[in-house]
Coordinates of C-alpha atoms in Angstrom, one line a residue:
X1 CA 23.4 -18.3 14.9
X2 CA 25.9 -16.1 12.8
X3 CA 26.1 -13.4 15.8
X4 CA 28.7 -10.8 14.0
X5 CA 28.9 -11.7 10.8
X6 CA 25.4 -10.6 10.6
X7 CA 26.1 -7.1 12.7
X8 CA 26.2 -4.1 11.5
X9 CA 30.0 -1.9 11.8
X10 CA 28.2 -0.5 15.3
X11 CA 27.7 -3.9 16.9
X12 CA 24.0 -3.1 16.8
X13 CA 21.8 -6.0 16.1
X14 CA 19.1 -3.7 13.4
X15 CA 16.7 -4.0 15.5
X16 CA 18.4 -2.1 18.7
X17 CA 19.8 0.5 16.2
X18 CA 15.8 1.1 15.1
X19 CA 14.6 0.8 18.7
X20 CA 17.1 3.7 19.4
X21 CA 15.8 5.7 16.5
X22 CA 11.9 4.9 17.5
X23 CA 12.3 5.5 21.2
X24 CA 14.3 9.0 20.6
X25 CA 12.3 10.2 18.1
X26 CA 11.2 13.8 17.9
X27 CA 8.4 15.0 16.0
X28 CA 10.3 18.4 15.8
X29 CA 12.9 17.1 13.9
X30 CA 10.3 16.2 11.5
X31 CA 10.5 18.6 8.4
X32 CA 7.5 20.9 7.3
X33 CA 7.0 19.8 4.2
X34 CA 7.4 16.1 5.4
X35 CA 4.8 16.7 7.9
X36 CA 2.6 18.0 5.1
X37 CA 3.3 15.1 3.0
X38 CA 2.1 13.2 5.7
X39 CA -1.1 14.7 6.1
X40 CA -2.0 14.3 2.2
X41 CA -1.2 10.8 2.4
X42 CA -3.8 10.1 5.2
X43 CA -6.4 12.1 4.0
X44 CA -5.7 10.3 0.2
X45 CA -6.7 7.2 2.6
X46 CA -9.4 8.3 4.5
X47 CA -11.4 9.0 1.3
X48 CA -10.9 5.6 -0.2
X49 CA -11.6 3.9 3.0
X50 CA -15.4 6.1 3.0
X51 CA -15.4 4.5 -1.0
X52 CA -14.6 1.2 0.4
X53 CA -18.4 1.2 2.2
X54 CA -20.1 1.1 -1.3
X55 CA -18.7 -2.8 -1.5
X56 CA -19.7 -6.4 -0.3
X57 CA -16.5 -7.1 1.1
X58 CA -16.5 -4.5 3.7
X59 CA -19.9 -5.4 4.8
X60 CA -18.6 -8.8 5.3
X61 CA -15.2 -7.2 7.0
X62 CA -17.2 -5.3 9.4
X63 CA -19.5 -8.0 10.6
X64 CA -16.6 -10.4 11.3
X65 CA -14.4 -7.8 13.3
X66 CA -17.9 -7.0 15.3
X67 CA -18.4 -11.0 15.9
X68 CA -15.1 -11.0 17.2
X69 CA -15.0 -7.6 19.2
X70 CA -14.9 -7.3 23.6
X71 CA -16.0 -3.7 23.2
X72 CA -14.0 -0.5 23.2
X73 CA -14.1 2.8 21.9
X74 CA -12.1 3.2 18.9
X75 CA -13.8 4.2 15.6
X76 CA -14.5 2.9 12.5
X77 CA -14.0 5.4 9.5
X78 CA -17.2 6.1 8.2
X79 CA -19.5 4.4 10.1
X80 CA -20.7 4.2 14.1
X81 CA -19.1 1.2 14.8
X82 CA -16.9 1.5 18.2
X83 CA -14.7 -1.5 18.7
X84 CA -11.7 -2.1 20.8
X85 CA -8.6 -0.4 19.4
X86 CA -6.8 -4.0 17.8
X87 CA -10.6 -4.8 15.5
X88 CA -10.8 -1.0 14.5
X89 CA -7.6 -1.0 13.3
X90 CA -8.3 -4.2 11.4
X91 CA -11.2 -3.1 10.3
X92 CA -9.9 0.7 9.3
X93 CA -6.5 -1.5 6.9
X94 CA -9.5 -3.3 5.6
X95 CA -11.1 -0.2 4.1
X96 CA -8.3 1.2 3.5
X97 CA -6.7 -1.1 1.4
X98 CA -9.6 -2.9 0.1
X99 CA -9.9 -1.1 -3.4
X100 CA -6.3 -1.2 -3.8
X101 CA -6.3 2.4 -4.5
X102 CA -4.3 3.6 -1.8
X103 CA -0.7 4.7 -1.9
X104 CA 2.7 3.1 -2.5
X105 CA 6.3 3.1 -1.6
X106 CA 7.6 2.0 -5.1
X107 CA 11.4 0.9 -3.4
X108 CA 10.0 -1.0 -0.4
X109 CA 7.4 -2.5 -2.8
X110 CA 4.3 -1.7 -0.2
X111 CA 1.3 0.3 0.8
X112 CA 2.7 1.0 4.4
X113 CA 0.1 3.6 5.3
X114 CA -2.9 1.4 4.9
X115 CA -0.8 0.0 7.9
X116 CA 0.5 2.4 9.7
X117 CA -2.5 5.0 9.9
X118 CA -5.2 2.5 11.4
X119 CA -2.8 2.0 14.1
X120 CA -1.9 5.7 15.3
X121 CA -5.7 6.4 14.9
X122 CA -6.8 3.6 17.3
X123 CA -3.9 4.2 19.6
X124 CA -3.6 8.5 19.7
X125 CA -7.0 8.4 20.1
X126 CA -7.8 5.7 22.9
X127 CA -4.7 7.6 24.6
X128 CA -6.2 11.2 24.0
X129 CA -2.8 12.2 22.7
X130 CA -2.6 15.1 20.2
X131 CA -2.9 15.4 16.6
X132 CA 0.5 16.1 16.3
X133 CA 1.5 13.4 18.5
X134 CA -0.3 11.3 15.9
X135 CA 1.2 12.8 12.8
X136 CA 4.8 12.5 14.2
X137 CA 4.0 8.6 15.0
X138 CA 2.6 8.2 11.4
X139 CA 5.8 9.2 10.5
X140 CA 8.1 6.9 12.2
X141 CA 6.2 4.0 10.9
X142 CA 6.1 5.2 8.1
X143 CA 9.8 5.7 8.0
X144 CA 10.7 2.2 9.5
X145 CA 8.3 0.0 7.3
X146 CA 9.2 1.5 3.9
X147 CA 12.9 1.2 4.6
X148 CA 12.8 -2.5 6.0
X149 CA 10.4 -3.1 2.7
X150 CA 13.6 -1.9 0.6
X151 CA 16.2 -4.0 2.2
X152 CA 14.4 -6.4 0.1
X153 CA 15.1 -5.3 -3.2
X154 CA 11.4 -6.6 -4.5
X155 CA 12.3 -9.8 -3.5
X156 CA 9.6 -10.6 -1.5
X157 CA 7.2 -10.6 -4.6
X158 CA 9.6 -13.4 -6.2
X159 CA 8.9 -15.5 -3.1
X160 CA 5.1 -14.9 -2.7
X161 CA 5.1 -12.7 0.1
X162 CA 3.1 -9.5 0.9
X163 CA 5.6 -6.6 2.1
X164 CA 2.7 -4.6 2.9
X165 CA 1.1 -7.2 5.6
X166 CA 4.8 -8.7 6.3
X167 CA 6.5 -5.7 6.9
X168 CA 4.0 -3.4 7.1
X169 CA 3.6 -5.0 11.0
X170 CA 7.4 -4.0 11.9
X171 CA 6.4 -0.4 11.1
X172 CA 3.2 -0.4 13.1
X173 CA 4.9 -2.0 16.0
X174 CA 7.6 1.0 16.3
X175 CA 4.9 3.7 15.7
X176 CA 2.6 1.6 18.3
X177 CA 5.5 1.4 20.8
X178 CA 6.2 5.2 20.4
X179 CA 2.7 6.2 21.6
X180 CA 2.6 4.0 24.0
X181 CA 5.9 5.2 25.6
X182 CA 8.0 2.2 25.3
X183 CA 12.0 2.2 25.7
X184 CA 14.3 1.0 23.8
X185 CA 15.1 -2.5 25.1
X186 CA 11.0 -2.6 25.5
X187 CA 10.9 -1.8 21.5
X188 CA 13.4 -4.1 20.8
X189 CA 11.3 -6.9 22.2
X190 CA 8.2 -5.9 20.4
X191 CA 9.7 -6.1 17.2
X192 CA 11.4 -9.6 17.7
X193 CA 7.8 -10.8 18.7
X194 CA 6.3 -9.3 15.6
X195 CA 8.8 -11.4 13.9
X196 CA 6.5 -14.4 14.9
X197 CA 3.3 -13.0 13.9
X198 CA 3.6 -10.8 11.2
X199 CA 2.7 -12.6 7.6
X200 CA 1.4 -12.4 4.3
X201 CA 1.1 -14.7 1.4
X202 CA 0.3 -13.6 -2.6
X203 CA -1.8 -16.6 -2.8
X204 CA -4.6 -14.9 -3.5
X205 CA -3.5 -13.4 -6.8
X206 CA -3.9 -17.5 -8.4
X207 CA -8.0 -17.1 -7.5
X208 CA -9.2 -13.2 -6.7
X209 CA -9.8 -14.6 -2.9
X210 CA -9.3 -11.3 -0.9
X211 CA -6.4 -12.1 1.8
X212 CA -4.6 -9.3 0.3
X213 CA -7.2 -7.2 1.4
X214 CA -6.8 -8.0 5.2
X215 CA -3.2 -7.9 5.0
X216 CA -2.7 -4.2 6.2
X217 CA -5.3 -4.5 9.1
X218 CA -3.3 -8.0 10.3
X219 CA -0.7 -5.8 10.2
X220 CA -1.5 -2.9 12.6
X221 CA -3.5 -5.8 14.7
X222 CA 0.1 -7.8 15.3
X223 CA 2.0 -4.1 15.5
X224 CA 0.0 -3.1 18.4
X225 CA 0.0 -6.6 19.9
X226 CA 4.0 -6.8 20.0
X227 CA 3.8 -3.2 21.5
X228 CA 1.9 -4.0 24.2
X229 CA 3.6 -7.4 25.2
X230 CA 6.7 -5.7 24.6
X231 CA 5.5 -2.5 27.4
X232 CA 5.0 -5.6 29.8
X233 CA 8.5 -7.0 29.7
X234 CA 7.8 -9.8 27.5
X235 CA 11.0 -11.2 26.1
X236 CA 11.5 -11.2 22.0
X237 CA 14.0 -12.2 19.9
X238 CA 17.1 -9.7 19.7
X239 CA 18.2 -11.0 16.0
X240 CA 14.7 -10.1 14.5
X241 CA 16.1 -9.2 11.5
X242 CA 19.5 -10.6 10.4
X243 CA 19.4 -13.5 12.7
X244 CA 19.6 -17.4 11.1
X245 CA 15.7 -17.6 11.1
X246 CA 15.2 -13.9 10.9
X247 CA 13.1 -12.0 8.7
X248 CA 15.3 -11.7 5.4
X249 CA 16.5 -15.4 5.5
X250 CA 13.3 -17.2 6.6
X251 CA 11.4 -15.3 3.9
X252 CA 13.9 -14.8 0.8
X253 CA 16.8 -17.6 1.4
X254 CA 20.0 -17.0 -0.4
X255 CA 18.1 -14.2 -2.8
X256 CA 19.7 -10.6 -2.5
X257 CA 18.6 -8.6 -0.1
X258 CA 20.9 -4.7 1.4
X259 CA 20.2 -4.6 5.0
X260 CA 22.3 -1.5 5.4
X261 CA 19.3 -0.1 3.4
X262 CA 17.6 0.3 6.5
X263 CA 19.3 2.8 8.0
X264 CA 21.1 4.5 5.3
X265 CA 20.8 7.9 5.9
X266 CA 18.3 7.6 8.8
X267 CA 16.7 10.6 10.3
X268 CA 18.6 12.8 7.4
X269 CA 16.7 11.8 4.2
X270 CA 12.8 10.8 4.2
X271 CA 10.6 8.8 2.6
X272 CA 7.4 10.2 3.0
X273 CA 7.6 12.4 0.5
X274 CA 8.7 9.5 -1.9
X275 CA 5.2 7.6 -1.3
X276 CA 3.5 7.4 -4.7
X277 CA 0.1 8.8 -4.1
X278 CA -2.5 6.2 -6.8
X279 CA -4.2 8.0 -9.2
X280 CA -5.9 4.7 -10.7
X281 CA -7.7 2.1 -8.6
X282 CA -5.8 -0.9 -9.7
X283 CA -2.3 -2.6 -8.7
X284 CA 0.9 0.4 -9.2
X285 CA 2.6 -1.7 -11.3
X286 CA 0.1 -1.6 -14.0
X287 CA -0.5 2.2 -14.1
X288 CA 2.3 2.7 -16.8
X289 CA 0.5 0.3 -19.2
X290 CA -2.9 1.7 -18.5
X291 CA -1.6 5.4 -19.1
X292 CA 0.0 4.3 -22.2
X293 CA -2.8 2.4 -23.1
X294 CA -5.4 5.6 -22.7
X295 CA -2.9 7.4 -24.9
X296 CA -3.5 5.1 -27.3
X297 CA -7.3 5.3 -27.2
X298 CA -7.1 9.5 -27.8
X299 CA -5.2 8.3 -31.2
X300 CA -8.1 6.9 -32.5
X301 CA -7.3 3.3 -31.8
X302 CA -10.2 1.1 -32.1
X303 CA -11.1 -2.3 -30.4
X304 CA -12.2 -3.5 -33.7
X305 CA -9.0 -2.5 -35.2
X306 CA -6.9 -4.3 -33.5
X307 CA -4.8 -7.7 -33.8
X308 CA -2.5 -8.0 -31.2
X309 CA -1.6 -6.1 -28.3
X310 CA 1.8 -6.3 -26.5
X311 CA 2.7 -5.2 -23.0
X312 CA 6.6 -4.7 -22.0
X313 CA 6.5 -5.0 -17.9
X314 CA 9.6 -5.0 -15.0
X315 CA 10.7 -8.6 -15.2
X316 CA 10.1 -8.2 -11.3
X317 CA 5.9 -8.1 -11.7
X318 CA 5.5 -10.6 -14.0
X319 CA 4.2 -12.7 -11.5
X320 CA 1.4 -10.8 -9.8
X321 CA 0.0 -9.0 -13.2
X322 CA 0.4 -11.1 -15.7
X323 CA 0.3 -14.6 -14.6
X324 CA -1.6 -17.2 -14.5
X325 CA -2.6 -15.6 -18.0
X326 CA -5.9 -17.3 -18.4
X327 CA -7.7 -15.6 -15.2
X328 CA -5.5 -12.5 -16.3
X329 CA -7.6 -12.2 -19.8
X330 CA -10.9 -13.3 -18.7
X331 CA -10.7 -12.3 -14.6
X332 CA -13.5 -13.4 -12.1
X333 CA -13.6 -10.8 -9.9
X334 CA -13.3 -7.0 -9.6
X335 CA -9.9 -7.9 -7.4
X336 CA -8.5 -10.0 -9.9
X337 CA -9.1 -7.5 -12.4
X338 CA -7.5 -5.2 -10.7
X339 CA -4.0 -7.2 -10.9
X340 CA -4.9 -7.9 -14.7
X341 CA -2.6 -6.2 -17.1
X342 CA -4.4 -7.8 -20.6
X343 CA -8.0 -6.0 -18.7
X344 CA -7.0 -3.4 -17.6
X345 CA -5.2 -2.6 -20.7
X346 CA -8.0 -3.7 -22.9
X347 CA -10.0 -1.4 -21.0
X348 CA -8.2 1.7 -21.1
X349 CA -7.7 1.3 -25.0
X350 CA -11.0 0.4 -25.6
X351 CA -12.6 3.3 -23.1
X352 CA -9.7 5.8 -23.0
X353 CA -9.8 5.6 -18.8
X354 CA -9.8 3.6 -15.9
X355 CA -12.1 4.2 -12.7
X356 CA -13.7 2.3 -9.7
X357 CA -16.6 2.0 -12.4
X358 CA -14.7 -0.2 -15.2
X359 CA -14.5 -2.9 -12.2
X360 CA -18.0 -3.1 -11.7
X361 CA -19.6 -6.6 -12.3
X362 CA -21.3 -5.4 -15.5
X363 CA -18.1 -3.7 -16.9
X364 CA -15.8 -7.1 -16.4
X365 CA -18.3 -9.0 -19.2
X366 CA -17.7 -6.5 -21.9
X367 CA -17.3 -8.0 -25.0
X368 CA -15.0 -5.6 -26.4
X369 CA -12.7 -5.5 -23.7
X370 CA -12.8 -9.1 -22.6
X371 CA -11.8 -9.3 -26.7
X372 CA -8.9 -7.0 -26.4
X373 CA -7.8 -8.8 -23.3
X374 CA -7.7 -12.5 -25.5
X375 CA -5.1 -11.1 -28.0
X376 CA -2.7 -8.9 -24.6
X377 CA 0.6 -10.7 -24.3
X378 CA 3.7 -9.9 -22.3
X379 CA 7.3 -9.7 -22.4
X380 CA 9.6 -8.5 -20.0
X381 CA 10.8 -4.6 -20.4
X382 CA 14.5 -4.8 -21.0
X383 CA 14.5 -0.7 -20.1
X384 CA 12.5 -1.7 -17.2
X385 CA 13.5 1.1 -14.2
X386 CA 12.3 -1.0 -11.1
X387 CA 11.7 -0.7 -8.5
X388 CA 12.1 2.9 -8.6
X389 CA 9.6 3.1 -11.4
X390 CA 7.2 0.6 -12.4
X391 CA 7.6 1.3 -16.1
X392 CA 5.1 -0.2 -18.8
X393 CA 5.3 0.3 -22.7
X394 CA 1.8 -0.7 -24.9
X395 CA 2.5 -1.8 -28.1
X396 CA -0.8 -1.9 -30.7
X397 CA -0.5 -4.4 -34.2
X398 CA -3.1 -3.6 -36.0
X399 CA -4.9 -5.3 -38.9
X400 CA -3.9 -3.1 -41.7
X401 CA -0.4 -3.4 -40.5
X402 CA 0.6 -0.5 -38.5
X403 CA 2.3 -0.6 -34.9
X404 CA 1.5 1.9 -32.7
X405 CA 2.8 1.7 -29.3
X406 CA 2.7 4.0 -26.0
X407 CA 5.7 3.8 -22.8
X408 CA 5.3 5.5 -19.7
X409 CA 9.3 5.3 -18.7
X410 CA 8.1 7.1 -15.4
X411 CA 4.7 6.3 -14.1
X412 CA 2.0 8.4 -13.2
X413 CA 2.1 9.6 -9.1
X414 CA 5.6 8.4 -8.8
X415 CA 8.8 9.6 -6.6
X416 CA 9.7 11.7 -9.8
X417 CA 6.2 12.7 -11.0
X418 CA 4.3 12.9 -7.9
X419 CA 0.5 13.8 -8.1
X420 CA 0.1 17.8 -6.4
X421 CA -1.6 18.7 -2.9
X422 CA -4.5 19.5 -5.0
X423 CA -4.7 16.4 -7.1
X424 CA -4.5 14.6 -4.0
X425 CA -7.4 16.7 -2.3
X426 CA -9.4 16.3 -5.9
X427 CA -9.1 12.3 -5.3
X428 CA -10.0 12.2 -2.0
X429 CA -13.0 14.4 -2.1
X430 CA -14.0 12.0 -5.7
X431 CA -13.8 9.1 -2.8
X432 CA -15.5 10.3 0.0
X433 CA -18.4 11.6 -1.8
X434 CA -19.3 8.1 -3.1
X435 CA -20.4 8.1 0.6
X436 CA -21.0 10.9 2.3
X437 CA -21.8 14.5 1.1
X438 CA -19.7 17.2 0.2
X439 CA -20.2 19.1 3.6
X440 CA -19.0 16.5 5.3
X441 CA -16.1 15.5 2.8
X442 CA -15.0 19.6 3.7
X443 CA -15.1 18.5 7.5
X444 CA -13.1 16.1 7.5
X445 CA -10.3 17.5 5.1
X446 CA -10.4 20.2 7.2
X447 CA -9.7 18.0 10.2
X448 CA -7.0 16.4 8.6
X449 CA -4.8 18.9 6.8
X450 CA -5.1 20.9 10.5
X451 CA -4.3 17.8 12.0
X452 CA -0.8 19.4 13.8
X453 CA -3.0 22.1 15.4
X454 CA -5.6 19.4 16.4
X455 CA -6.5 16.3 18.8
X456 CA -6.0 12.4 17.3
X457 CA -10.0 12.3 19.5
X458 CA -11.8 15.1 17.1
X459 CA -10.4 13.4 14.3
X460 CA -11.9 10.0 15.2
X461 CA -15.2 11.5 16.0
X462 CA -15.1 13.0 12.8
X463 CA -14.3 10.0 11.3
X464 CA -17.0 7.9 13.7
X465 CA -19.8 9.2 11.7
X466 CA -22.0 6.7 9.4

């Protein structure tokens, strides 16, 4: 083991330093406008979990948790479904994250709240804790996973790992550990034994299977498991982290990764208010390309028009959007579509848009687009700005010999270009009322957004309604 060389200058194996931070931490010190943030960002998920209902593979998400269930009495947004509080947060990261629609933390490379939120919703409200009490522990994982995502420098992508379900579980275990009341050589525990159980594997990008979509869910399942053995005094690895085996070298070998990035700054800059907020239902880092692409539409550009199509991506994404590149121009599934720069491009030039409804079975046979898709190659953007941007540039030959092309240098809902409180309502109430009507919809915003001056139990009966 390489004890100091691995230390911080404290002394402080990381995960003592973030056990110290979790078990002290205050939800007053919380900023306002952080603590507003936060409440966007869970109603932004809310709404597409309610969307998620309207699909096969929550159906088939929700009768597997319910196989597996003992019984308990946490909720399952949208529907009456009560199951113990480890399968309803499962279940919740599975709608949540299942149309790949919900936010982003473009640094740590990872949709943490998909994560984070089904675990303080099980917990706060199994514990009858407040909904401020929730809010604040929303906020420390959120804090925790997004940092220990950026120590990795989007290396984990390279390697074939899932941030979101990999780290995503380190997050929910600190957030999990804080409701439940856990000190710090407790938290310390709980996050060496997440170290064992935490995972995620890109796999799943090579055939549309949907492992990605039960990533989160895993996540928060593992977060609160760790917690609890953790509360009980069971023993887990102090090196977590930096150790010989830990997280960064078991997972991304000699490849570069800042673990002082963790705590840079900690508890004096946040990064809530740095989550990207989605406003299309696909994979972030295609968003620039499809923006560009739309642009290119309301010039007049014509499927029939065209010859080639070009698309200049991060060097870093390469791998999850463009490749293998025959399932990319002609993809199976709505999933794999939705990590499909030549369709998702060919659709936004040929349509001039992108929504839930160009993923539909009927729209993934259009001719036109499937036709735009055949002639979408890639290269890598030598301007690329990632991973603080996930930057795309669309470039259009076309038969009589022009070249037009589109660049979104800063995408759409980023750090930089965030989407507004009311943008964010505007999507969420688009969501919910694919399921539920608007009076309802109003409820539960109303719920959320007062969620400081609330109970973590009225919002899960709320959100316990079919």
């Amino acid at each position: 083991m390489k004890d100091n060389a691995d230390m911080p200058a404290t002394g402080l194996a990381l995960s003592e330093t973030l056990a110290d931070y979790a078990a002290g931490f205050d939800g007053a010190r919380i900023p306002t406008e952080v603590r507003e943030r936060a409440r966007l960002l869970m109603l932004d998920s809310i709404g597409i979990a309610l969307a998620s209902h309207g699909y096969d593979f929550s159906r088939r998400a929700l009768a597997a948790v319910s196989e597996l269930d003992g019984g308990g009495d946490s909720v399952v947004i949208g529907t009456r479904l009560r199951l113990d509080p480890r399968n309803a947060a499962l279940a919740n990261g599975v709608l949540v994250h299942g149309l790949d629609y919900d936010d982003t933390h473009a640094r740590g490379v990872i949709h943490a709240t998909a994560s984070v939120l089904p675990t303080v919703l099980a917990l706060a409200a199994r514990d009858g804790r407040s909904g401020a009490d929730m809010v604040t522990a929303y906020v420390l994982g959120m804090e925790v996973a997004t940092r220990l995502g950026a120590v990795a420098k989007g290396g984990f992508h390279q390697v074939g790992f899932h941030p979101t379900g990999l780290i995503g579980a380190f997050g929910c275990t600190l957030a999990a550990g804080w409701l439940m009341g856990l000190d710090a050589r407790q938290m310390v525990d709980a996050q060496g034994l997440t170290l064992s159980v935490a995972a995620g594997s890109l796999e799943f990008l090579n055939d549309g299977a949907w492992n990605k979509r039960m990533h989160p869910g895993w996540a928060a399942n593992a977060g609160i498991t760790a917690a609890t053995f953790g509360k009980h005094g069971y023993t887990g690895t102090r090196l977590a982290y930096e150790g010989r085996f830990g997280l960064y070298a078991s997972h991304l070998g000699d490849a570069g990764y800042d673990l002082a990035l963790a705590t840079e700054a900690l508890g004096q800059l946040w990064e809530v208010p740095r989550v990207s907020v989605k406003p299309l239902p696909a994979c972030h880092f295609t968003h620039a390309s499809v923006d560009a692409a739309v642009r290119l539409h309301a010039q007049g550009v014509k499927p029939e028009q065209v010859r080639r199509i070009t698309v200049l991506v991060p060097a870093e994404v390469v791998k999850t959007v463009c490749e293998p590149e025959a399932s990319k121009r002609r993809p199976a599934n709505s999933y794999e579509a939705q990590f499909s720069i030549p369709y998702l491009v060919g659709t936004a030039l040929c349509k001039g848009r992108l929504t839930l409804d160009d993923l539909e079975e009927a729209a993934l046979r259009d001719p036109a687009v499937l036709a735009l898709a055949a002639v979408t190659d890639y290269r890598n953007d030598p301007d690329s700005g990632f991973p603080r941007h996930y930057s795309g540039e669309v470039i259009v030959e076309l038969k009589d010999g022009r070249v037009l092309r589109e660049r979104e240098a800063v995408n759409r809902g980023a750090e930089d270009r965030p989407l507004s409180a009311d943008d964010i309502r505007a999507k969420f109430h688009d969501n919910a009322r694919r399921q539920v009507p608007a009076s309802r919809a109003d409820a539960i915003e109303q719920c959320v957004l007062g969620l400081d001056q609330g109970s973590a139990r009225a919002l899960a009966d709320q959100l316990g309604q079919a």
